[in-house]
Coordinates of C-alpha atoms in Angstrom, one line a residue:
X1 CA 11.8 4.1 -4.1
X2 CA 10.0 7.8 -5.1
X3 CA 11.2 10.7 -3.0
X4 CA 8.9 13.5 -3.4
X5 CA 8.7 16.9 -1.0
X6 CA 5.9 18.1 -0.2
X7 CA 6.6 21.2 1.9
X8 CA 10.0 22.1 3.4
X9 CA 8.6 20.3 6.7
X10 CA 7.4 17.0 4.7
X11 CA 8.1 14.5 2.3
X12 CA 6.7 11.4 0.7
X13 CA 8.2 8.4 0.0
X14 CA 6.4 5.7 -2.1
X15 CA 7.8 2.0 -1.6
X16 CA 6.9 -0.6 -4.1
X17 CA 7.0 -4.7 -3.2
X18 CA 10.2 -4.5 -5.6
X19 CA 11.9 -2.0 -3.4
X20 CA 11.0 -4.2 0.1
X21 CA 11.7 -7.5 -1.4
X22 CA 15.2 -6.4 -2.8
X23 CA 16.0 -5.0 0.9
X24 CA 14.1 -8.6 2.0
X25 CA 11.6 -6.5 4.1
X26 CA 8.1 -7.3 3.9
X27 CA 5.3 -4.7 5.4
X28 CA 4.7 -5.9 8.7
X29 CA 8.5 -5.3 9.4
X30 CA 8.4 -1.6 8.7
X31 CA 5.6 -1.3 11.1
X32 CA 8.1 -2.8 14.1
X33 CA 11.0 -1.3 13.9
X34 CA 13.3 -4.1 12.6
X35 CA 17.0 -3.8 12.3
X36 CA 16.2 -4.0 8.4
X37 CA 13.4 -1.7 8.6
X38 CA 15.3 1.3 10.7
X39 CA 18.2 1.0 7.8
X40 CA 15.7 1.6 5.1
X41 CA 14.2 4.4 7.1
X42 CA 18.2 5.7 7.5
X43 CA 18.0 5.4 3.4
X44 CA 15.4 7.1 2.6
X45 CA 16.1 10.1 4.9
X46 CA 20.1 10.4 3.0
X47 CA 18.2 9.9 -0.2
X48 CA 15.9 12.6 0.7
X49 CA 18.4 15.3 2.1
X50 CA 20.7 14.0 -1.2
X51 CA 17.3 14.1 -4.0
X52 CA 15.2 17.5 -2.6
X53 CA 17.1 18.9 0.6
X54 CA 14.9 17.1 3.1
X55 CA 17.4 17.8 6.2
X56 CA 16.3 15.9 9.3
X57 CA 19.3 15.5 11.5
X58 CA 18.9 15.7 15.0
X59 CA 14.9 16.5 14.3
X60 CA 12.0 14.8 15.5
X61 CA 9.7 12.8 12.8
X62 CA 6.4 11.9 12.3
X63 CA 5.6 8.8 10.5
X64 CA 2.3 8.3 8.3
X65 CA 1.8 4.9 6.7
X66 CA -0.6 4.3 4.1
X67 CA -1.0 1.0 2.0
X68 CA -1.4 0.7 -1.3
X69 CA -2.3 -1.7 -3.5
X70 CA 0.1 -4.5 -4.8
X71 CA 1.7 -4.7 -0.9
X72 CA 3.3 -1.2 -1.5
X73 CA 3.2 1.6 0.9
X74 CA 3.4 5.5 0.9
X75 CA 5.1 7.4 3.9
X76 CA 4.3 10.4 4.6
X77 CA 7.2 11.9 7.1
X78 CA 6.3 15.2 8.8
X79 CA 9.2 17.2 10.8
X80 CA 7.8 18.1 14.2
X81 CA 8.3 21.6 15.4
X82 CA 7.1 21.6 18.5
X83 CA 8.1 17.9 20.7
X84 CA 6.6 19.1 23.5
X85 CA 2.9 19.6 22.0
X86 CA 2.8 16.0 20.1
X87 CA 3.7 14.7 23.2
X88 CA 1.1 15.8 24.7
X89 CA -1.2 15.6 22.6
X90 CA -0.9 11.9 22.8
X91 CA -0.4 11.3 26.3
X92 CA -3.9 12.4 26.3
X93 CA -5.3 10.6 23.7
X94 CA -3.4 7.4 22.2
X95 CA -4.2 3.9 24.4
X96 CA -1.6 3.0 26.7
X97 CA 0.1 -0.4 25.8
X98 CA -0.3 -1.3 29.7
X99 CA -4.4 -0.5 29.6
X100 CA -5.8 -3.9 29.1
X101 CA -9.3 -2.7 29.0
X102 CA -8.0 -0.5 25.4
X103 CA -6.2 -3.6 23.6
X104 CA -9.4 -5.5 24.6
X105 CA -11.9 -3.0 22.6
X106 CA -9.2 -2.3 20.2
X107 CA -8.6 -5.9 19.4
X108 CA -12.5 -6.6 18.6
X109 CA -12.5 -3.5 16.8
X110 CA -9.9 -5.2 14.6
X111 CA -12.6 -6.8 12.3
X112 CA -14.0 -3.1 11.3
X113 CA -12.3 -2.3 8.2
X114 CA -12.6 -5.8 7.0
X115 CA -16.4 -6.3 7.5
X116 CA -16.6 -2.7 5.3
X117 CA -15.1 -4.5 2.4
X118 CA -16.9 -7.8 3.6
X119 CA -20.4 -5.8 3.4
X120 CA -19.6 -3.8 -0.2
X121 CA -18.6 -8.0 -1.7
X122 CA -21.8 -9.3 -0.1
X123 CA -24.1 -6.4 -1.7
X124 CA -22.6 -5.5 -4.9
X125 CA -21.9 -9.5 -6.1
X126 CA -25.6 -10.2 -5.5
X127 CA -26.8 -7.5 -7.1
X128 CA -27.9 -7.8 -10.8
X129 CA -27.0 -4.6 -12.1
X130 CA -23.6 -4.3 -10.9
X131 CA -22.7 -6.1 -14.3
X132 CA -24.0 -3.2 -15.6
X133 CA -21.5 -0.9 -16.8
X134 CA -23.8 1.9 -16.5
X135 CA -25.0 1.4 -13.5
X136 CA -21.0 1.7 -12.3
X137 CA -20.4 4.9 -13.6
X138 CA -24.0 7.0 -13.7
X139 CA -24.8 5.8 -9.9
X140 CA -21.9 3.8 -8.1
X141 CA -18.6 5.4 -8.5
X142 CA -20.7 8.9 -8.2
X143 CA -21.7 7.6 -4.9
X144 CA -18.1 7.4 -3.3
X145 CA -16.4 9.6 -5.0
X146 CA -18.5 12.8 -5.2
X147 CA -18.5 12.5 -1.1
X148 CA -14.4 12.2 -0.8
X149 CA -14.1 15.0 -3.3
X150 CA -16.3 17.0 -1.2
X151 CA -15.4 16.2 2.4
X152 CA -11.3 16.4 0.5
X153 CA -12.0 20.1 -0.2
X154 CA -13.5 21.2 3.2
X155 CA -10.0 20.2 4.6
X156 CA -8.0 22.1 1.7
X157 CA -10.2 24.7 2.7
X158 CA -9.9 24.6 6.2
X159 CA -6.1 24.0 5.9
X160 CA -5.9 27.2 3.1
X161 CA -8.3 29.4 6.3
X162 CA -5.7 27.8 9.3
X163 CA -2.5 27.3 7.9
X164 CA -2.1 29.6 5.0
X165 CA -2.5 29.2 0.9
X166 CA 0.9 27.0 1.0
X167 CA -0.6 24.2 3.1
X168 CA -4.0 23.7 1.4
X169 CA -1.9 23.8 -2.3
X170 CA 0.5 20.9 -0.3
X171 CA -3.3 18.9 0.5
X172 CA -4.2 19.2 -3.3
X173 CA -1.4 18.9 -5.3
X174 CA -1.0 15.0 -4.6
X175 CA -4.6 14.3 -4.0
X176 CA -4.3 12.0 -6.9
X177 CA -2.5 9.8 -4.9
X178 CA -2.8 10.9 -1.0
X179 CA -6.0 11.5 0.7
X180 CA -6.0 14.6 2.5
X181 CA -6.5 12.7 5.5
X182 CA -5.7 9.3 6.8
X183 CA -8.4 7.5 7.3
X184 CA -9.6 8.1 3.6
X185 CA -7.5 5.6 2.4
X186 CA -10.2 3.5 2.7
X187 CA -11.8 4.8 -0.4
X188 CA -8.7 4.8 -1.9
X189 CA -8.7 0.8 -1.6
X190 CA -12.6 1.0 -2.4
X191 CA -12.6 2.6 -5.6
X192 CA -10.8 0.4 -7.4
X193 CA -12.8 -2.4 -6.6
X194 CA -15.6 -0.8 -7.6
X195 CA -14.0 0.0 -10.7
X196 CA -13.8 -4.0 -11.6
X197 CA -16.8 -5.0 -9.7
X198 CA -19.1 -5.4 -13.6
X199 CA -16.2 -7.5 -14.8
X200 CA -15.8 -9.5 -10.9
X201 CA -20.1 -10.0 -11.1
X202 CA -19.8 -11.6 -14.4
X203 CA -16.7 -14.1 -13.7
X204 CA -18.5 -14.6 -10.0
X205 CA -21.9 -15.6 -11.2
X206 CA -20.6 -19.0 -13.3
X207 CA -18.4 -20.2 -10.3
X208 CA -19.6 -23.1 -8.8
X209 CA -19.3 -23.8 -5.1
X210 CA -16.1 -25.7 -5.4
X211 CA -14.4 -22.5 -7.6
X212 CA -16.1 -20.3 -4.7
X213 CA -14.0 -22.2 -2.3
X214 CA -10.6 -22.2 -4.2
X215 CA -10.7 -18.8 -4.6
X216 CA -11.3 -17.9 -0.9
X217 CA -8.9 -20.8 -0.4
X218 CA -6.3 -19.1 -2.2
X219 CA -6.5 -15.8 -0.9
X220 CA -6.5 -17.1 3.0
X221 CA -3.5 -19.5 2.3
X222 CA -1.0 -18.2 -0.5
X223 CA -1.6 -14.4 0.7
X224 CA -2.7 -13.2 4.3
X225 CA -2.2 -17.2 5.7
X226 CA 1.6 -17.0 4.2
X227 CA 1.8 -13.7 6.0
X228 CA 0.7 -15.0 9.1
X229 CA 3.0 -17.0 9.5
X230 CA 5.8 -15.1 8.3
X231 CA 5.2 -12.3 11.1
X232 CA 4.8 -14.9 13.4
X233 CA 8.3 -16.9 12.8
X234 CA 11.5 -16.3 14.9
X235 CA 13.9 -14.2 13.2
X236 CA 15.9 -15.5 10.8
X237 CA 15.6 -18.4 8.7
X238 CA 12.3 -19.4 9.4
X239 CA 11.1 -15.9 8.5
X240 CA 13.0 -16.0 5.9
X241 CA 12.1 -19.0 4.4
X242 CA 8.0 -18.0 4.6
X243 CA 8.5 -14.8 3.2
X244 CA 6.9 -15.2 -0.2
X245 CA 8.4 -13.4 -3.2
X246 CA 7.1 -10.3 -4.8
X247 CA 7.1 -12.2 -8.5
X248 CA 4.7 -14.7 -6.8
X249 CA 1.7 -13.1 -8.8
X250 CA -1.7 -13.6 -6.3
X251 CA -1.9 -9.9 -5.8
X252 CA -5.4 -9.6 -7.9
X253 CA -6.8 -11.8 -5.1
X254 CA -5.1 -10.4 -2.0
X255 CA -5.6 -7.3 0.4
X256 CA -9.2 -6.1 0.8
X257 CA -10.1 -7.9 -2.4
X258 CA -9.7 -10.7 -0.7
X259 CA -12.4 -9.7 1.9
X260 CA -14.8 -8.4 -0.5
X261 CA -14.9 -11.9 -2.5
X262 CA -14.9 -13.2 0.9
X263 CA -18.0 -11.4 1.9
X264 CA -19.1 -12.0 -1.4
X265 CA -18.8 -16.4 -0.5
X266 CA -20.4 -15.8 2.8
X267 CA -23.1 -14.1 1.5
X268 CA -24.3 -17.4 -0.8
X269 CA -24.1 -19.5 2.0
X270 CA -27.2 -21.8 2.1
X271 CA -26.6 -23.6 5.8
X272 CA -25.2 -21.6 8.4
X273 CA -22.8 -23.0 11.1
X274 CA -24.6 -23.1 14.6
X275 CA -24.9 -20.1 16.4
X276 CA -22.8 -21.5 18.8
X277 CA -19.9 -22.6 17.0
X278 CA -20.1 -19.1 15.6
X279 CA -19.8 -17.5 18.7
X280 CA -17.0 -19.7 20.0
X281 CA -14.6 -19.0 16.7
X282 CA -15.5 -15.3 17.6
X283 CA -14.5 -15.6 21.7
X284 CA -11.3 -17.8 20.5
X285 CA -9.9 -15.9 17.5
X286 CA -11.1 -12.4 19.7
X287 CA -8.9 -13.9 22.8
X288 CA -5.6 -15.2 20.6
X289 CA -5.8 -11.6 19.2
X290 CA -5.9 -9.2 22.1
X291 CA -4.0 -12.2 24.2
X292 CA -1.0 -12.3 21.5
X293 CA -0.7 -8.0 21.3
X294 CA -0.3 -8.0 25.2
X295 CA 2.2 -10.5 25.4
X296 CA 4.5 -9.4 22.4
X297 CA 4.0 -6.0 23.7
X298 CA 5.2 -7.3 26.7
X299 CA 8.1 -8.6 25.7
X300 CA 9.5 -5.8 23.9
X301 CA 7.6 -2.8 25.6
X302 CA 7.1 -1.3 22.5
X303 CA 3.1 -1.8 21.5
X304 CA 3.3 -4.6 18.5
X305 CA -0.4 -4.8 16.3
X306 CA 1.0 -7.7 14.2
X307 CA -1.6 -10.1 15.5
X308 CA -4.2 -7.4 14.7
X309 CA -2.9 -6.6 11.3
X310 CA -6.2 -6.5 8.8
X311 CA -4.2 -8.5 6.3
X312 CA -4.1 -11.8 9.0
X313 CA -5.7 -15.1 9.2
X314 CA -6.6 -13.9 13.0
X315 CA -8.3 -10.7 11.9
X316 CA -9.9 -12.7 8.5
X317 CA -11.5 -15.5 10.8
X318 CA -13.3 -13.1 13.4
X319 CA -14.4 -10.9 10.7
X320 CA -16.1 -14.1 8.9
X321 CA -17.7 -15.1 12.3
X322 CA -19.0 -11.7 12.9
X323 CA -20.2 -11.5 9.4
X324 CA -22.2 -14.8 9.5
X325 CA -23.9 -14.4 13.5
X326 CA -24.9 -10.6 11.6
X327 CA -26.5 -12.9 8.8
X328 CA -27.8 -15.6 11.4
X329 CA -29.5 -12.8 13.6
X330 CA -30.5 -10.6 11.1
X331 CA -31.5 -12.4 8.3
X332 CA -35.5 -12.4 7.7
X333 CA -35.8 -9.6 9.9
X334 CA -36.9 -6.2 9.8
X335 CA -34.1 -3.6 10.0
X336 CA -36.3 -1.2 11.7
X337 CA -36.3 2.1 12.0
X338 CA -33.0 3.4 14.3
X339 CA -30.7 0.9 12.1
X340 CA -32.3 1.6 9.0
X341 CA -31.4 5.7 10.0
X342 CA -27.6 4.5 11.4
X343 CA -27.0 2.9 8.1
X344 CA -27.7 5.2 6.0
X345 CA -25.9 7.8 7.8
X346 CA -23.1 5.8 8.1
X347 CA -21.0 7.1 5.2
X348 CA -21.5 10.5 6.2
X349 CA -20.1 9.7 9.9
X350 CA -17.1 7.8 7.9
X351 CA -16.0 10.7 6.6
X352 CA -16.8 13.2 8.9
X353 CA -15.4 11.8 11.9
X354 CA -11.2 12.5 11.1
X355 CA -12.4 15.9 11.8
X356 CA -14.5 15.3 14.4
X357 CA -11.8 13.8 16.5
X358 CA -9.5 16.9 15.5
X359 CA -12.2 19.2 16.9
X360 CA -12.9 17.2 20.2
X361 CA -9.6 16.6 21.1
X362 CA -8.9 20.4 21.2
X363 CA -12.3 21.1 23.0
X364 CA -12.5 18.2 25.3
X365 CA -9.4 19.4 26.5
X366 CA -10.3 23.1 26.8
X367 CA -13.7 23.1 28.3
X368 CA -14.0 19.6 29.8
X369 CA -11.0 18.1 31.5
X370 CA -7.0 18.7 30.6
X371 CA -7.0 14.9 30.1
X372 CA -8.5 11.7 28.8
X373 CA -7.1 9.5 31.3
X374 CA -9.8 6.8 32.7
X375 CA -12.2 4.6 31.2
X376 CA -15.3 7.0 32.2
X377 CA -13.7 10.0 30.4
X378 CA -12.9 7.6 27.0
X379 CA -16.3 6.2 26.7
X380 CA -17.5 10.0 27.6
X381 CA -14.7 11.2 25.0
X382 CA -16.1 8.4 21.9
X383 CA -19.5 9.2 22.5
X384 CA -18.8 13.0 21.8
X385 CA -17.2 12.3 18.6
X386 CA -20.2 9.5 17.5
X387 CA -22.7 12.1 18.4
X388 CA -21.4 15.3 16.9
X389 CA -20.9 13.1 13.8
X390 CA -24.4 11.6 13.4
X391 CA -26.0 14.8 14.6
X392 CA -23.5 16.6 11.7
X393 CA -25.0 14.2 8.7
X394 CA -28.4 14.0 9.8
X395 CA -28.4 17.9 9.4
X396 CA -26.4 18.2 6.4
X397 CA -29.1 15.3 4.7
X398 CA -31.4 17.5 5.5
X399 CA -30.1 20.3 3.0
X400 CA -31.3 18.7 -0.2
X401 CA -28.3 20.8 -2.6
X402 CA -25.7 19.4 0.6
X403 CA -27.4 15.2 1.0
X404 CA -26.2 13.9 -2.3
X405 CA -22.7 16.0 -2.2
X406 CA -21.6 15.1 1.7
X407 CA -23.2 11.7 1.7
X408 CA -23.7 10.1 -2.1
X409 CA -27.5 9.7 -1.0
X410 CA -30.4 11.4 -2.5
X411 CA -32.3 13.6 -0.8
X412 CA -35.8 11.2 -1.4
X413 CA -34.1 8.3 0.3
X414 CA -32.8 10.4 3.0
X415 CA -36.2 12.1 3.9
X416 CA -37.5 7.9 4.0
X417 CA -34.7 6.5 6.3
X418 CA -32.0 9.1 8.5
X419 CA -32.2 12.8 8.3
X420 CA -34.3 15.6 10.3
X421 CA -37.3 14.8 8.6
X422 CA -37.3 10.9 8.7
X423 CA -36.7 11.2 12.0
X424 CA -39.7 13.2 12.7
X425 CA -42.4 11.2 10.3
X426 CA -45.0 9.9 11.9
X427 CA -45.2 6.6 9.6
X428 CA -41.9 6.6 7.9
X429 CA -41.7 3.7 5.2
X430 CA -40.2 0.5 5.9
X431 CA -39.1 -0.3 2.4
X432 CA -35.3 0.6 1.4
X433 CA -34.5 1.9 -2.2
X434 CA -32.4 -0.8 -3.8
X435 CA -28.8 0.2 -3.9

């Protein structure tokens, strides 16, 4: 367990799977408030106040979780100055345990995150020249990391300009290892990947379809299925007895390696399933999903994601149905024109929208209505953020020194497919520049 403060308000604590399995904790516990879980928390805050002065008696917390590879975990604990304000802030704005109509969207929006890393496994393993080393580090890794590094130093910035010198130096001093934000942690995961991709392409190309299987196999049963059921199991023994070991090595094909391979699988398929069996494992594994969060919710009254968690077989099987209807529909198709533009400016709203979200939920609130409180005002609420983002990129690929730094796309491709002047061509092109 690493103890580091960040600013006297805020510290950092980095758990590995050594320091959960010695505690027997795994990941999904920390998440749900076990008995276990609240005496680690207890331990970490005595270690902090006993390591760097971190006193937190008697003061509210904030809690940040972000995984890490290797089923460890960074926390990022924030005192709260100001109760009152957090609060509100989300009684505005966080969905309401009791709203069925939230855990329903919520629950399909589950399969997100995984199709990413389903998508980046489909394209880069079929791509010839991602054996090329090369290709990696002249084109790929520029692509994704020159946009984080950007859109990372607009929020030092605007932290330095809001906040003072102190809190943008407490943003990039452990940039290394925390993005500035949270939802960046998805490049975080990506990068890596990408980083073994030439050497994954090479060992991928000679499997036959029997090795493709074991492998995807392996991940869905030793690592996410194991999980599964481990959440799942009555407290006690039977948890006990499915929690897997840390020394049980599978790591280099779990998390969202796991779901690029997996993408990666689905993507050679030669015969589809039937549509309709495709859309019946999507209703089914859609329904056990938001059906299980409601009822253990229920039973506690605390809101419990463990059926939603990206890392279960639940999550994996919906994101594989979604995946192959996408290839069933789309496949043979033209993209045309709008979803040609809303790909390419996808990256751009990734990144873009943390802030977004910051922005509207100060200005939604200030020149709209004082709260986000009906399903009207949400759907009114999202479609603020979604615009503001796409309008954002589509002007900032329209700056040829900004495209390539914001976004990781070149201005040429840009002016073909999603910014201000694709959108006003007359006969835009219908070819896509290979990736």
């Amino acid at each position: 367990m690493k103890i580091e403060r960040v600013n006297e308000n805020q510290i950092r604590c980095t758990l590995t799977s050594f320091d959960l399995s010695v505690r027997n904790l795994n990941l999904r516990e920390l998440a749900y408030g076990t008995e276990k879980a609240r005496n680690l928390f207890r331990e970490m805050i005595q270690k902090a106040s006993n390591e760097v002065g971190f006193e937190a008696e008697d003061i509210p917390l904030m809690v940040e979780a972000i995984p890490l590879s290797n089923e460890s975990v960074m926390l990022i604990i924030t005192k709260i100055e100001d109760p009152e304000e957090l609060d509100t802030r989300f009684s505005k704005f966080s969905p309401s345990p009791e709203d069925e109509s939230d855990d329903l969207l919520s629950s399909l929006a589950t399969a997100a995150v995984p199709l990413f890393f389903m998508l980046s496994g489909a394209l880069l393993l079929s791509h010839p020249r991602t054996a090329e080393l090369g290709t990696l580090f002249r084109r790929r890794l520029p692509k994704v990391l020159i946009p984080l590094l950007a859109w990372s130093g607009v929020v030092i910035a605007l932290a330095g300009v809001l906040s003072g010198p102190q809190a943008a130096l407490d943003k990039l001093i452990p940039l290394l290892n925390t993005p500035v934000m949270v939802p960046y942690w998805f490049l975080y995961a990506l990068v890596p990947i990408y980083l073994v991709s030439p050497l994954l392409k090479k060992m991928t190309d000679g499997l036959s379809e029997a090795h493709w299987n074991y492998l995807v196999g392996l991940w869905l049963i030793a690592t996410i299925g194991m999980d599964t059921l481990c959440d799942l199991a009555p407290a006690g023994p039977w948890q006990s007895a499915l929690t897997v070991h840390w020394t049980l090595n599978l790591d280099f094909v779990g998390g969202y390696l796991g779901y690029f391979l997996l993408g990666a699988r689905l993507a050679r398929l030669q015969k589809l399933p039937r549509r309709g069996t495709l859309w019946g494992v999507t209703a089914a594994s859609f329904a056990v999903i938001a059906a299980g969060t409601f009822w253990l919710t229920s039973r506690t009254g605390v809101y419990d994601e463990r059926i939603k968690s990206y890392l279960h077989l639940f999550t994996a099987v919906l994101a594989a149905a979604l995946f192959l209807l996408a290839r069933s529909y789309g496949e043979g198709r033209s993209s045309g024109r709008a979803l040609t533009a809303l790909s390419g400016l996808s990256f751009g709203v990734y990144l873009v929208h943390p802030m977004a979200i910051q922005f509207w939920q100060k200005a939604w609130t200030a020149w709209i209505t004082p709260a986000v409180d009906t399903i009207p005002l949400q759907l009114g609420y999202y479609l603020a953020i979604l615009l503001s983002c796409l309008v954002g990129v589509a002007l900032l690929m329209s700056v040829k020194p900004l495209c390539w730094l914001f976004t990781g796309q070149s201005f040429s491709s840009a002016c073909r497919e999603c910014n201000l002047f694709a959108l006003f061509r007359r006969n835009p092109s219908k070819q896509t520049p290979a990736s």
